[in-house]
Short mmCIF file of C-alpha atoms and ligand atoms in Angstrom, two decimals:
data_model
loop_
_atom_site.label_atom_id
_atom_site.label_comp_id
_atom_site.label_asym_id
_atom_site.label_seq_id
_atom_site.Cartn_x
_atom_site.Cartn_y
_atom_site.Cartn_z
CA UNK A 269 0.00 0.00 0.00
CA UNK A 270 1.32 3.58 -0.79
CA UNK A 271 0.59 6.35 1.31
CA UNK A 272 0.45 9.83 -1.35
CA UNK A 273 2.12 12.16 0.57
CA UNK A 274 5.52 10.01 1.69
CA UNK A 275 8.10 10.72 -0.04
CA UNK A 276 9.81 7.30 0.24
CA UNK A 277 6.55 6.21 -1.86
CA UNK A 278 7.31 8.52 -4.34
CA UNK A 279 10.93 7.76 -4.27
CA UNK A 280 10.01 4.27 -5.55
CA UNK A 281 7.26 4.99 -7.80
CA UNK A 282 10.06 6.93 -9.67
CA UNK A 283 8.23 10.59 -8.98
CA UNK A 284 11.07 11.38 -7.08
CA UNK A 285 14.58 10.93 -8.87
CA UNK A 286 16.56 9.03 -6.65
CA UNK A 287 20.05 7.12 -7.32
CA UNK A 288 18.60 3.35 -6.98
CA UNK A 289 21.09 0.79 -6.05
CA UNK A 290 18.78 -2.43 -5.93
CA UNK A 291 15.14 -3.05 -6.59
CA UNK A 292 13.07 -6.43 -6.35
CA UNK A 293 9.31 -7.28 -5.80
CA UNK A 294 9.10 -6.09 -2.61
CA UNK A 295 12.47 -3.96 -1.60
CA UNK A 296 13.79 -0.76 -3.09
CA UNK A 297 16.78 0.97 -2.25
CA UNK A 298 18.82 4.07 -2.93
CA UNK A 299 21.75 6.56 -2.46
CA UNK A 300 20.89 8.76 0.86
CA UNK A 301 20.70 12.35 -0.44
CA UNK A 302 22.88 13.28 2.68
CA UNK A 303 25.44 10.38 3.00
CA UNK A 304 27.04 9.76 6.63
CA UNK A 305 30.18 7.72 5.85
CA UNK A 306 30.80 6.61 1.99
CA UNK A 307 28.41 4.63 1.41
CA UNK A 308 24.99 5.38 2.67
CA UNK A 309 22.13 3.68 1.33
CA UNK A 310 18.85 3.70 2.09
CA UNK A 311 16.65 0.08 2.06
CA UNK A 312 13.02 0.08 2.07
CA UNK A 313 10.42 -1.65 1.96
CA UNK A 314 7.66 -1.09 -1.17
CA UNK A 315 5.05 -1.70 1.11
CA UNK A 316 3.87 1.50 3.03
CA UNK A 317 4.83 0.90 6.70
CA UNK A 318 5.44 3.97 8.69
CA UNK A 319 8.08 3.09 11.15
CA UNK A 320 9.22 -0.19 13.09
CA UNK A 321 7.15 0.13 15.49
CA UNK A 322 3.91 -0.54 13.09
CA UNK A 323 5.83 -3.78 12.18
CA UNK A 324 3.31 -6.90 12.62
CA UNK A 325 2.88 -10.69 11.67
CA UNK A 326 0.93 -9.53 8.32
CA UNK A 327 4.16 -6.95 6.80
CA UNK A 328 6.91 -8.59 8.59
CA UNK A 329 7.52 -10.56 4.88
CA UNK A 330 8.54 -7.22 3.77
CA UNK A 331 11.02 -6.10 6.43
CA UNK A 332 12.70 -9.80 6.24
CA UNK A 333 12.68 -8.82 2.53
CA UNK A 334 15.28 -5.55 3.09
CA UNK A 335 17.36 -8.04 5.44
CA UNK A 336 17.45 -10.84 2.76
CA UNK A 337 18.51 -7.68 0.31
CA UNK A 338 21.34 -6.67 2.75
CA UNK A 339 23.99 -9.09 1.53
CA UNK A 340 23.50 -8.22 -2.28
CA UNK A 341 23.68 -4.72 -1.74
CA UNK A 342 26.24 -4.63 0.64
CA UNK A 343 28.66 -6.64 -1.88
CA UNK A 344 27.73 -4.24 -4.91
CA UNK A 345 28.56 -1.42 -2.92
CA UNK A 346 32.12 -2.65 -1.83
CA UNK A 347 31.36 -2.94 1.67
CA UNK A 348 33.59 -6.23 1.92
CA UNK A 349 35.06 -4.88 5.76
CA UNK A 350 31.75 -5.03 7.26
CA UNK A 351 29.13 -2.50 7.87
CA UNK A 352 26.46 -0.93 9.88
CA UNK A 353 22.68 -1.14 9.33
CA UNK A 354 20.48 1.17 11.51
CA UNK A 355 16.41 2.19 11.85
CA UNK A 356 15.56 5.31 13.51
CA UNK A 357 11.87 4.83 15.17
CA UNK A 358 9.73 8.01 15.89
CA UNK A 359 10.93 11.31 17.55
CA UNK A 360 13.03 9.78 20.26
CA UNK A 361 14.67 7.25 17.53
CA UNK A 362 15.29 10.73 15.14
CA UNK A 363 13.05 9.51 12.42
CA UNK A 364 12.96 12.42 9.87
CA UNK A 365 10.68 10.06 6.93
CA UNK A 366 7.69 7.94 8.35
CA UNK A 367 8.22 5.38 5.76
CA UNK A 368 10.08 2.42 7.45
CA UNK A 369 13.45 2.37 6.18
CA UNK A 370 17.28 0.67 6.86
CA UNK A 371 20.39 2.94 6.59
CA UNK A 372 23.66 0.85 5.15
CA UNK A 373 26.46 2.25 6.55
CA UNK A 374 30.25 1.65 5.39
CA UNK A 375 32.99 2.06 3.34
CA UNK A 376 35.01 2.99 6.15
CA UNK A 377 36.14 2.12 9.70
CA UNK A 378 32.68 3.27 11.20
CA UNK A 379 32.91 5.27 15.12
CA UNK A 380 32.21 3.40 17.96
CA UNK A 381 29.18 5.35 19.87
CA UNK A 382 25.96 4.14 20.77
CA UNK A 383 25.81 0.72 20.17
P1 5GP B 1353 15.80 9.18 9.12
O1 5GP B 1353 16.33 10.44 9.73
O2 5GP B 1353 14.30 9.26 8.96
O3 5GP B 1353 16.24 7.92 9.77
O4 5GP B 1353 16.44 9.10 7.67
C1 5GP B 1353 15.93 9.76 6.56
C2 5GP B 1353 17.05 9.82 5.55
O5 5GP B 1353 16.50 10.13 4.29
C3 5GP B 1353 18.10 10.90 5.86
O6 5GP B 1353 19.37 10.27 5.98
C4 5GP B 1353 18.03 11.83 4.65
O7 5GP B 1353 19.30 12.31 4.26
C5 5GP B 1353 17.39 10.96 3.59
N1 5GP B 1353 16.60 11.71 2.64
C6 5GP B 1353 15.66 12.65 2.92
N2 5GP B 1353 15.10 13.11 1.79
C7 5GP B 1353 15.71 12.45 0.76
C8 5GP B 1353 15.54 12.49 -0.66
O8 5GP B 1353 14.74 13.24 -1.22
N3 5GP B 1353 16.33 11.66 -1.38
C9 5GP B 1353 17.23 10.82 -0.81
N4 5GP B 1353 17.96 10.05 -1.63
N5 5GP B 1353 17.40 10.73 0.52
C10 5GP B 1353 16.65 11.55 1.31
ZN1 ZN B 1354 5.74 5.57 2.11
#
């Protein structure tokens, strides 16, 4: 389900130009606008689901699907040393886009900090 004014939705309907590094049935995923290391990539889910906390037993398929897509992605983008992957959830969590999504961090040694 898409909701019409998220911008991940129109991200991956294409109304949005975005830098897409992957795409299956039920993933998408793309270049963050504002990258943190050297590779930052944002995974998503095509499925409207605004954060991880309005993850259930009927959309969990699609989360597992951005997990299953980590591997692939990571490897395209070089990320052979390891990496980080990282939700933000609500205000607390510094969510900024209510669209459930995974940042990819790497492409170099990453801080140590909060977890
Ligand atoms: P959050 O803060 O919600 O966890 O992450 C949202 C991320 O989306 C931020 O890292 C931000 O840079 C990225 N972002 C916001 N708007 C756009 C956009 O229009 N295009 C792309 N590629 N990334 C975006
Ligand atoms: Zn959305």
């Amino acid at each position: 389900m898409r909701d019409e004014n998220c911008l991940f939705c129109k991200i991956i309907a294409g109304e949005i130009p975005s830098s897409v590094v992957f795409e299956n049935e039920k993933v998408f995923a793309f270049k963050d606008i504002n990258p943190q290391a050297p590779v930052h990539i944002i995974i998503v889910p095509k499925d409207h689901i605004a954060c991880a906390d309005e993850i259930n037993s009927v959309n969990s398929t699609s989360v597992a699907a951005c997990f299953e897509a980590v591997p692939e992605i990571a490897k395209k983008m070089g990320l052979d040393n390891g990496y980080r992957v990282i939700n933000n959830c609500g205000a607390d969590g510094g969510q900024t886009v209510m669209h459930l999504h995974f940042h990819l961090i790497g492409g170099e040694k990453l801080s140590e900090k909060i977890v």
